CSV table of C-alpha atoms in Angstrom, one decimal:
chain,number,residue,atom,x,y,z
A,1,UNK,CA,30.5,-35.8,-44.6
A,2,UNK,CA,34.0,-34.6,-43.2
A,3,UNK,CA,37.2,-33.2,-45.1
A,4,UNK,CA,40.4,-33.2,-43.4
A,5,UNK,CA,41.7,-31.0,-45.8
A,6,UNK,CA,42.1,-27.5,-45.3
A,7,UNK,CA,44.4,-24.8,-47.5
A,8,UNK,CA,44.7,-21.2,-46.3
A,9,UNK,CA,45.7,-19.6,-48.7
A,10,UNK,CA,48.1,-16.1,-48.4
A,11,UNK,CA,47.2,-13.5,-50.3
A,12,UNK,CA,49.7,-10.4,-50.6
A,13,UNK,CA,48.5,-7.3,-52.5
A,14,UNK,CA,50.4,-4.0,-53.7
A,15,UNK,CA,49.1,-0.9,-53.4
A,16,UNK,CA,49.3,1.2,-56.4
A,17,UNK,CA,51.8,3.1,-55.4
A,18,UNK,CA,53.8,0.3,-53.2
A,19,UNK,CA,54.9,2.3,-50.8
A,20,UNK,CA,52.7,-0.3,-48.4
A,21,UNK,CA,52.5,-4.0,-48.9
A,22,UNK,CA,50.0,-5.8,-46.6
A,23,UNK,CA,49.0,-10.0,-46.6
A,24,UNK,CA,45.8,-11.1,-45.5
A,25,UNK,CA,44.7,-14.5,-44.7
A,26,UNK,CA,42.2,-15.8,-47.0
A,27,UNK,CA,40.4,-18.8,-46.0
A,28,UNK,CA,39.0,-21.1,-49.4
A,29,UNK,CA,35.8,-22.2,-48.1
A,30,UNK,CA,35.7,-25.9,-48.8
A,31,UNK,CA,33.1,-25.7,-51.5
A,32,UNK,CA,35.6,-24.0,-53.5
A,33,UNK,CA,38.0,-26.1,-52.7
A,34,UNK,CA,36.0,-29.2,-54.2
A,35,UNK,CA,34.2,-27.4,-56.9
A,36,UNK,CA,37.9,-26.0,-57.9
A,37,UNK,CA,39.0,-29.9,-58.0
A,38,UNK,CA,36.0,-31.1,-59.9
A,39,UNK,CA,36.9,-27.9,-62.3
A,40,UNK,CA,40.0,-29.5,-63.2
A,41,UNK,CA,39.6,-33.1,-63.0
A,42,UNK,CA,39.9,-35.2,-66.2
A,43,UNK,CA,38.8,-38.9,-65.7
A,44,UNK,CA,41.4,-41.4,-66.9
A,45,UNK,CA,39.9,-44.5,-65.7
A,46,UNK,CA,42.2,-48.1,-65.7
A,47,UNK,CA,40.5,-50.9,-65.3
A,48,UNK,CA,43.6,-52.9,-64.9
A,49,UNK,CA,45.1,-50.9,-61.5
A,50,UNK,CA,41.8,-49.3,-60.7
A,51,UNK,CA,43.8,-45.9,-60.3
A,52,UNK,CA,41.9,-43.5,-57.7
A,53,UNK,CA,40.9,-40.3,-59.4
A,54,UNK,CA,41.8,-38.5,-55.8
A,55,UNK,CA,45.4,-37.5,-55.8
A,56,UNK,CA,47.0,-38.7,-53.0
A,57,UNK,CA,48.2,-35.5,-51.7
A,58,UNK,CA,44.6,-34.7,-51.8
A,59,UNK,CA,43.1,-35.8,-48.4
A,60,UNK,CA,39.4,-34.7,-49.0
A,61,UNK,CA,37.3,-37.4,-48.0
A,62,UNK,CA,33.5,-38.1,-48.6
A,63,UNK,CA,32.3,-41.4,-48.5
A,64,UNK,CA,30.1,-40.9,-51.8
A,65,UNK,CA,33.7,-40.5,-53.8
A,66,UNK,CA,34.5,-44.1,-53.1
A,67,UNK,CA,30.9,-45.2,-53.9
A,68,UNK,CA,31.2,-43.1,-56.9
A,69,UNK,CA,34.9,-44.5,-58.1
A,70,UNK,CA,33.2,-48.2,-56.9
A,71,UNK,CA,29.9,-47.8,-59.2
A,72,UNK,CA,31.8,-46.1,-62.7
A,73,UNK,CA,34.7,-49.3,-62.1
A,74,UNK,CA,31.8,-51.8,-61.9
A,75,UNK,CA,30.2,-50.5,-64.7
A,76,UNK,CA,33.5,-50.7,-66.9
A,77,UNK,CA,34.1,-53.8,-65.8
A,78,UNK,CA,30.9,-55.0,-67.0
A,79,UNK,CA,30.9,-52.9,-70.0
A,80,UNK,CA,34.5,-54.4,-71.2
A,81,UNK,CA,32.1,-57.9,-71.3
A,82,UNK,CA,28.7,-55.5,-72.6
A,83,UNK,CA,30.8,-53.6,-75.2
A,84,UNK,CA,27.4,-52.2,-76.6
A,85,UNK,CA,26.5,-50.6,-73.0
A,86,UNK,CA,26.8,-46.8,-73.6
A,87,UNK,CA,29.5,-45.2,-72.6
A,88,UNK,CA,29.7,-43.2,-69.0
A,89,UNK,CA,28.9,-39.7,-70.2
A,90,UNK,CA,32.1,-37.5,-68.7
A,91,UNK,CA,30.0,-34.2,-68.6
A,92,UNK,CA,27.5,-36.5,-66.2
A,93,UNK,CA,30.1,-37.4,-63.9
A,94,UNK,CA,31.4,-34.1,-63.8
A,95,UNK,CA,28.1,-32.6,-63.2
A,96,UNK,CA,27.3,-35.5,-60.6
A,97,UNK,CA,30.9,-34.4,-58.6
A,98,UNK,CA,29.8,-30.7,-58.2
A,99,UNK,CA,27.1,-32.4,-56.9
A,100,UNK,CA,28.5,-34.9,-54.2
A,101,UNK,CA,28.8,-32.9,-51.3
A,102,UNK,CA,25.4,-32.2,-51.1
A,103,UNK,CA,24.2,-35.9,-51.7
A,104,UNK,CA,27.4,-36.9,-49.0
A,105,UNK,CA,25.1,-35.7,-46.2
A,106,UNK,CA,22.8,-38.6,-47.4
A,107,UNK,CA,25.1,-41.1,-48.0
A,108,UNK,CA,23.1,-42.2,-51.6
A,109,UNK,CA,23.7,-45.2,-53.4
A,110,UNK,CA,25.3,-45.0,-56.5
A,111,UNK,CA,25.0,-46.9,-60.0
A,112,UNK,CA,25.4,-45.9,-63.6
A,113,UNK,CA,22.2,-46.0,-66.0
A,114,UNK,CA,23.0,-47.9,-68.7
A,115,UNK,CA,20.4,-46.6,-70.8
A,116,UNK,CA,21.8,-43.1,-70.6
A,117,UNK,CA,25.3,-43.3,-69.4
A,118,UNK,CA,24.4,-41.3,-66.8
A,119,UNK,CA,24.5,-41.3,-63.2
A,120,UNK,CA,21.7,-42.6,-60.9
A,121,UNK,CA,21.6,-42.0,-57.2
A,122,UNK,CA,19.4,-44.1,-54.5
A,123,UNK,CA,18.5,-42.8,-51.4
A,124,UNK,CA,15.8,-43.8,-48.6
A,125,UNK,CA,13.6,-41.1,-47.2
A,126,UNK,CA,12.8,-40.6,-43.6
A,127,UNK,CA,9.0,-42.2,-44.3
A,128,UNK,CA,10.6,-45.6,-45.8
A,129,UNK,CA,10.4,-44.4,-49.3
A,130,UNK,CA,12.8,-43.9,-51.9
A,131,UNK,CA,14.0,-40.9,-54.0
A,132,UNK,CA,16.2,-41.3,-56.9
A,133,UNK,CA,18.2,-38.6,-59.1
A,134,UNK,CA,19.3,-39.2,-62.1
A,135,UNK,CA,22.4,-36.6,-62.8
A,136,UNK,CA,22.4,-35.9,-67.2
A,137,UNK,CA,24.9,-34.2,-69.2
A,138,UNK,CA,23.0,-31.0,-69.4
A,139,UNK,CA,22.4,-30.0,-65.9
A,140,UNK,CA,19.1,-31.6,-65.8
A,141,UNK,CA,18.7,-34.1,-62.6
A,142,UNK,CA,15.7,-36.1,-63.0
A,143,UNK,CA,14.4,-36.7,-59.6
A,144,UNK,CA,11.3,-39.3,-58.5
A,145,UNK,CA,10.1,-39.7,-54.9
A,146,UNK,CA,8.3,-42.6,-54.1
A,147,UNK,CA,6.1,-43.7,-50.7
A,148,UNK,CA,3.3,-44.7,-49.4
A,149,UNK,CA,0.3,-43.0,-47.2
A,150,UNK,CA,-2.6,-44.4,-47.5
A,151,UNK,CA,-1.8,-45.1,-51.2
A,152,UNK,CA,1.7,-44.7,-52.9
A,153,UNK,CA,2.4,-40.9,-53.5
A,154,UNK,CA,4.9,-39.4,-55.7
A,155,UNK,CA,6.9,-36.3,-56.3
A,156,UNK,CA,8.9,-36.2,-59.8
A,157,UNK,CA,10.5,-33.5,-61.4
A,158,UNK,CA,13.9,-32.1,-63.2
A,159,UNK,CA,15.8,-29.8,-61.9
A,160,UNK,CA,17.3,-27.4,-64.1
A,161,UNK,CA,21.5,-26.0,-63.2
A,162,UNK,CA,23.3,-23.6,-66.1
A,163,UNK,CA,26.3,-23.0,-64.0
A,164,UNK,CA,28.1,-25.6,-62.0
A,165,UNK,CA,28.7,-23.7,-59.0
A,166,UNK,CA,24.5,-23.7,-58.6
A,167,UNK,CA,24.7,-27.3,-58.2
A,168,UNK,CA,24.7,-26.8,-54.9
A,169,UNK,CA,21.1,-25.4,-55.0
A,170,UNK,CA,20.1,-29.1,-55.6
A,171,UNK,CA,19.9,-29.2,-51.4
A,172,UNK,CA,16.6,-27.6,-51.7
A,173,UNK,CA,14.8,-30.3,-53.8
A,174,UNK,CA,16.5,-33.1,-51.1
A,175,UNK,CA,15.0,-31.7,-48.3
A,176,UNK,CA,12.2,-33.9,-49.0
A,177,UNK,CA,13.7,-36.6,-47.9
B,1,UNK,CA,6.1,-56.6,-100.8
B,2,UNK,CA,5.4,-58.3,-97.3
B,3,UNK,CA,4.7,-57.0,-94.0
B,4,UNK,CA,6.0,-58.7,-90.9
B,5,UNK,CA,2.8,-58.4,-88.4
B,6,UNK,CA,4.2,-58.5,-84.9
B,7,UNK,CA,1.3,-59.1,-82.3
B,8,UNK,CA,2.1,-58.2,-78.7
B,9,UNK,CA,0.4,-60.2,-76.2
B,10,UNK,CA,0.0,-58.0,-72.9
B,11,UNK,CA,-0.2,-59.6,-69.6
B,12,UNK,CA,-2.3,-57.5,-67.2
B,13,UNK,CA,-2.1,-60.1,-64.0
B,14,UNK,CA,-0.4,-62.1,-62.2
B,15,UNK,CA,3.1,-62.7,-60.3
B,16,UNK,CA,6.2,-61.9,-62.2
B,17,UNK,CA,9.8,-62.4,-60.6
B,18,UNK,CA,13.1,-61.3,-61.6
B,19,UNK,CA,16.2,-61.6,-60.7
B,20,UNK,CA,18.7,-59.0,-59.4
B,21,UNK,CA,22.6,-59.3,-59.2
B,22,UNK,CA,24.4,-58.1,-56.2
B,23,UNK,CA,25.4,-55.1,-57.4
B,24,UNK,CA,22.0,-53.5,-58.1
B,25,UNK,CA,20.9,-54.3,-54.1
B,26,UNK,CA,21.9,-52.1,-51.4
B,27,UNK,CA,21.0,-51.2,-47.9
B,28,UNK,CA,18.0,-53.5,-48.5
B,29,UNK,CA,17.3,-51.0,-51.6
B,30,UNK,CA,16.6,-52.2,-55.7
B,31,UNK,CA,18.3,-49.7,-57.6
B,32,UNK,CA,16.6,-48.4,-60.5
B,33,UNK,CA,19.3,-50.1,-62.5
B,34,UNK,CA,17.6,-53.0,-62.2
B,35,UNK,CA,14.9,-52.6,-64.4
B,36,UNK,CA,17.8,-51.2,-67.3
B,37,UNK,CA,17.3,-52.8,-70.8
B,38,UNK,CA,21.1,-53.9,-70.4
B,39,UNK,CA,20.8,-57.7,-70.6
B,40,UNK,CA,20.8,-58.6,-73.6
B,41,UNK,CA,22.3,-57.4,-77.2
B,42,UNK,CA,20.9,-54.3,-78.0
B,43,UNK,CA,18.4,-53.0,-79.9
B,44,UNK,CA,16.5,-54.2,-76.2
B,45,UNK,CA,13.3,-53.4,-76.1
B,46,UNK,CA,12.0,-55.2,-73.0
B,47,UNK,CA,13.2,-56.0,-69.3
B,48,UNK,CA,12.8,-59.6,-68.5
B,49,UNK,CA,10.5,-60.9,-66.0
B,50,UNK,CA,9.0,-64.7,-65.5
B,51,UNK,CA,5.3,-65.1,-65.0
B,52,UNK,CA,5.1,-67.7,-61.5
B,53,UNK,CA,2.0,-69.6,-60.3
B,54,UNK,CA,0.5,-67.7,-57.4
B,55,UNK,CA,0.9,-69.9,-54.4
B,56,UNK,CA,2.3,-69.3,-51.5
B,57,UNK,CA,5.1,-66.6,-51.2
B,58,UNK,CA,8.2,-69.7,-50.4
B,59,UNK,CA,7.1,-71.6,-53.6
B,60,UNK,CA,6.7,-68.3,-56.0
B,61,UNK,CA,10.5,-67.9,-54.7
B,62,UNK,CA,11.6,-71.2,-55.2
B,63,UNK,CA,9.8,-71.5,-59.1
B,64,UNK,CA,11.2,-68.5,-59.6
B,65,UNK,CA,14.7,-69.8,-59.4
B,66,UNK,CA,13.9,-72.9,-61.5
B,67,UNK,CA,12.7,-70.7,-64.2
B,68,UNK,CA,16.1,-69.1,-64.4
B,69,UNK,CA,18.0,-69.5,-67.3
B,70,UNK,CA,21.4,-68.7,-65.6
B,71,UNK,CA,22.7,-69.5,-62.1
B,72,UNK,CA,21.8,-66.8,-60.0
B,73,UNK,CA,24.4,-65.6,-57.5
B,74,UNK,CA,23.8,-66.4,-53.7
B,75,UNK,CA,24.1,-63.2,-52.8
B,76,UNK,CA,21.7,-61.7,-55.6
B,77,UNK,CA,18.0,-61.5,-54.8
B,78,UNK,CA,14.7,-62.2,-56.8
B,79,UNK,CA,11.7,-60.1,-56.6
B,80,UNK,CA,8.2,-60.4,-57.4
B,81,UNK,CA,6.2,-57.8,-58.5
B,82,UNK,CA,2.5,-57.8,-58.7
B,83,UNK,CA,1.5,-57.1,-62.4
B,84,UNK,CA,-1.6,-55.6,-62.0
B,85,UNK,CA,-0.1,-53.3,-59.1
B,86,UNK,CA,2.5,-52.3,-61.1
B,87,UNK,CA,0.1,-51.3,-64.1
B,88,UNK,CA,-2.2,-49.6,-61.7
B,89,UNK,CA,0.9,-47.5,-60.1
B,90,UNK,CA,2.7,-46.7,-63.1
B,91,UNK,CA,0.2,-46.2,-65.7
B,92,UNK,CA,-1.3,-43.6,-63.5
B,93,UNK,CA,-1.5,-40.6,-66.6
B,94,UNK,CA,-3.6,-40.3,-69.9
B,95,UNK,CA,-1.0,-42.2,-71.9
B,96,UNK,CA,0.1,-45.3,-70.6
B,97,UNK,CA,4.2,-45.5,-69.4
B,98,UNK,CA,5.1,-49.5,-69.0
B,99,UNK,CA,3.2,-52.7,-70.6
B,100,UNK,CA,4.3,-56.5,-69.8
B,101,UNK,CA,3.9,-58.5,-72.9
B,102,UNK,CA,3.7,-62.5,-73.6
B,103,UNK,CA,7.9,-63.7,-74.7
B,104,UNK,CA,6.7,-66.9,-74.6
B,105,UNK,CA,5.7,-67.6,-71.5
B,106,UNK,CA,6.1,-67.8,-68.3
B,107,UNK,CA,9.0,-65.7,-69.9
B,108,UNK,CA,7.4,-62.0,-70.2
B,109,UNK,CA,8.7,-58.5,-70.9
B,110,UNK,CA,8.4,-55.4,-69.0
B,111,UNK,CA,8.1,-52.6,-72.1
B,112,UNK,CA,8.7,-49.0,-71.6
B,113,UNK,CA,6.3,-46.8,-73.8
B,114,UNK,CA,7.5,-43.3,-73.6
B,115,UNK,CA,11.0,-41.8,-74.3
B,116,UNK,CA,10.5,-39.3,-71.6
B,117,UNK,CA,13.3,-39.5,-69.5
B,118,UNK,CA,11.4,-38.0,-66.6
B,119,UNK,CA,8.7,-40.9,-66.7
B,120,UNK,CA,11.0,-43.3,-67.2
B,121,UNK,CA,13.4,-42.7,-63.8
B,122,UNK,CA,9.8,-42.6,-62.0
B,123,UNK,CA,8.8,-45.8,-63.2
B,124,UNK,CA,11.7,-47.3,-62.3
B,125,UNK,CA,11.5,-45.8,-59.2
B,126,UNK,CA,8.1,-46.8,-58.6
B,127,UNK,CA,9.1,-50.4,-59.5
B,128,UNK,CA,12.0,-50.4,-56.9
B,129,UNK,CA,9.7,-49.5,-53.9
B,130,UNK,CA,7.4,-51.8,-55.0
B,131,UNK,CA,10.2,-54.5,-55.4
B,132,UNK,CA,12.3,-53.6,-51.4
B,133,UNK,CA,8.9,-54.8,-50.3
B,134,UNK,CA,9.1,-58.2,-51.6
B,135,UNK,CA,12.2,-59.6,-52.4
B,136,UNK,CA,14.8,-62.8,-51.1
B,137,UNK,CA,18.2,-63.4,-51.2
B,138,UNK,CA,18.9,-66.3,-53.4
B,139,UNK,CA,21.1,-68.0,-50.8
B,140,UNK,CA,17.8,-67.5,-48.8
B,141,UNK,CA,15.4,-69.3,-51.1
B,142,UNK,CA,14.9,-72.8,-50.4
């Protein structure tokens, strides 16, 4: 994972009786930078010009965002030939981008379920299993760990998030990878 | 007034392949996506699957392209999956989770029994680790 960018942000306050002004320097962690993006991003996807959903005066970079823009175009693509594939669920995609720094340390792959219209993410554990996520439209993430000891083991759950910032919490539950 | 009687056919052994588009295989990884009912028209009720003769692993390959109705890509794969392993690993709770039943075969139908969403995504999760251990690029096959 890596961001080049970086905003300080100058903050001036008044004292009530404004005889003193002081500025401080107030660094935005870049969590809230990216969840603050995510906040306000509305997804206006063209098939035709496959416009990027990053502004381009926006230089945060993971790698997952281009997986992610690569998996919902393919999907679209194949949808506009499927027109009875569900439609990509926007509160998923949402939910799965307060998500994405946490899954950028693992550099996932990315596809859309198109049972659900959700979003489904692949990774490969450190014991040559697999763990998937499945990212819903009501904070539920669906998660399934597959591998094999002396028989094939599993670990399965959902993961339950009422407030997007707690997305980040998700960290925990991928340390079993 | 009539009833239309449906009989289901289940197939409890044997070697099943399927084929999986490009997209669906990365890092040497099946994607769950690839056992989505999204081939077909919907209402889709089954993922399909050919039954092969078990033989040697380079012939199950190379029927397994034969039996395709389509051209496969050269960069998409096919996998085999061992039926009774995959019954055995999925159906591993009181109520059973997946079935393969008789389409006229060797074409056959992987069904999924519960609307759980939970036991679906490890099904399919299960079926992709048992699927990156035996699969070939199609360019591969010959």
């Amino acid at each position: 994972m890596y961001i080049k960018y970086e905003t300080v942000e100058t903050a001036r306050f008044l004292t009530d009786d404004k005889r003193f002004e002081k500025s401080i320097n107030h660094t935005v962690s870049y969590e809230e930078i990216w969840n603050n993006f995510v906040d306000d991003i509305t997804f206006e996807f063209d098939l035709k010009t496959r416009k990027p959903l990053m502004p381009k005066d926006k230089t945060l970079n993971y790698t997952t965002f281009h997986k992610f823009e690569k998996a919902v175009y393919e999907y679209l693509e194949e949808k506009n030939e499927k027109k009875y594939l569900k439609d990509i669920s926007k509160i998923a995609l949402k939910n799965f981008l307060y998500l994405l720094p946490v899954f950028d340390r693992y550099s996932p792959s990315i596809a859309i379920d198109s049972d659900t219209g959700f979003i489904d993410t692949t990774f490969s554990t450190r014991d040559n299993g697999l763990f998937t996520a499945l990212v819903t439209e009501n904070g539920e993430i669906h998660y399934s760990r597959v591998s094999k000891g002396v028989k094939i083991y599993k670990f399965s759950g959902v993961a339950k998030i009422k407030d997007s910032r707690d997305f980040k919490h998700f960290s925990k539950v991928l340390e079993m990878l | 007034m009539s009833k239309n009687i449906v009989s289901v056919v289940k197939i409890n052994e044997g070697i099943v392949s399927r084929y999986i588009k490009p997209s669906f295989v990365e890092d040497n990884k099946i994607l769950n996506e690839a056992f989505d009912l999204r081939d077909r028209t919907p209402p889709e009720e089954f993922v399909s699957f050919y039954l092969v003769k078990n033989s040697d692993e380079n012939s199950m390959y190379k029927e397994a392209i034969k039996l395709l109705p389509i051209l496969p890509k050269a960069s998409g794969v096919m996998i085999l999956l061992d039926i009774k392993e995959s019954l055995e690993e999925i159906n591993d709770e009181v109520e059973e989770i997946i079935n393969f039943v008789d389409k006229s075969l060797p074409h056959c139908g992987l069904v999924y029994l519960t609307n759980n969403r939970m036991k679906i995504q490890e099904a399919k999760t299960t079926l992709s680790y048992l699927a990156k251990n035996r699969f070939k690029l199609v360019k591969n096959i010959s």
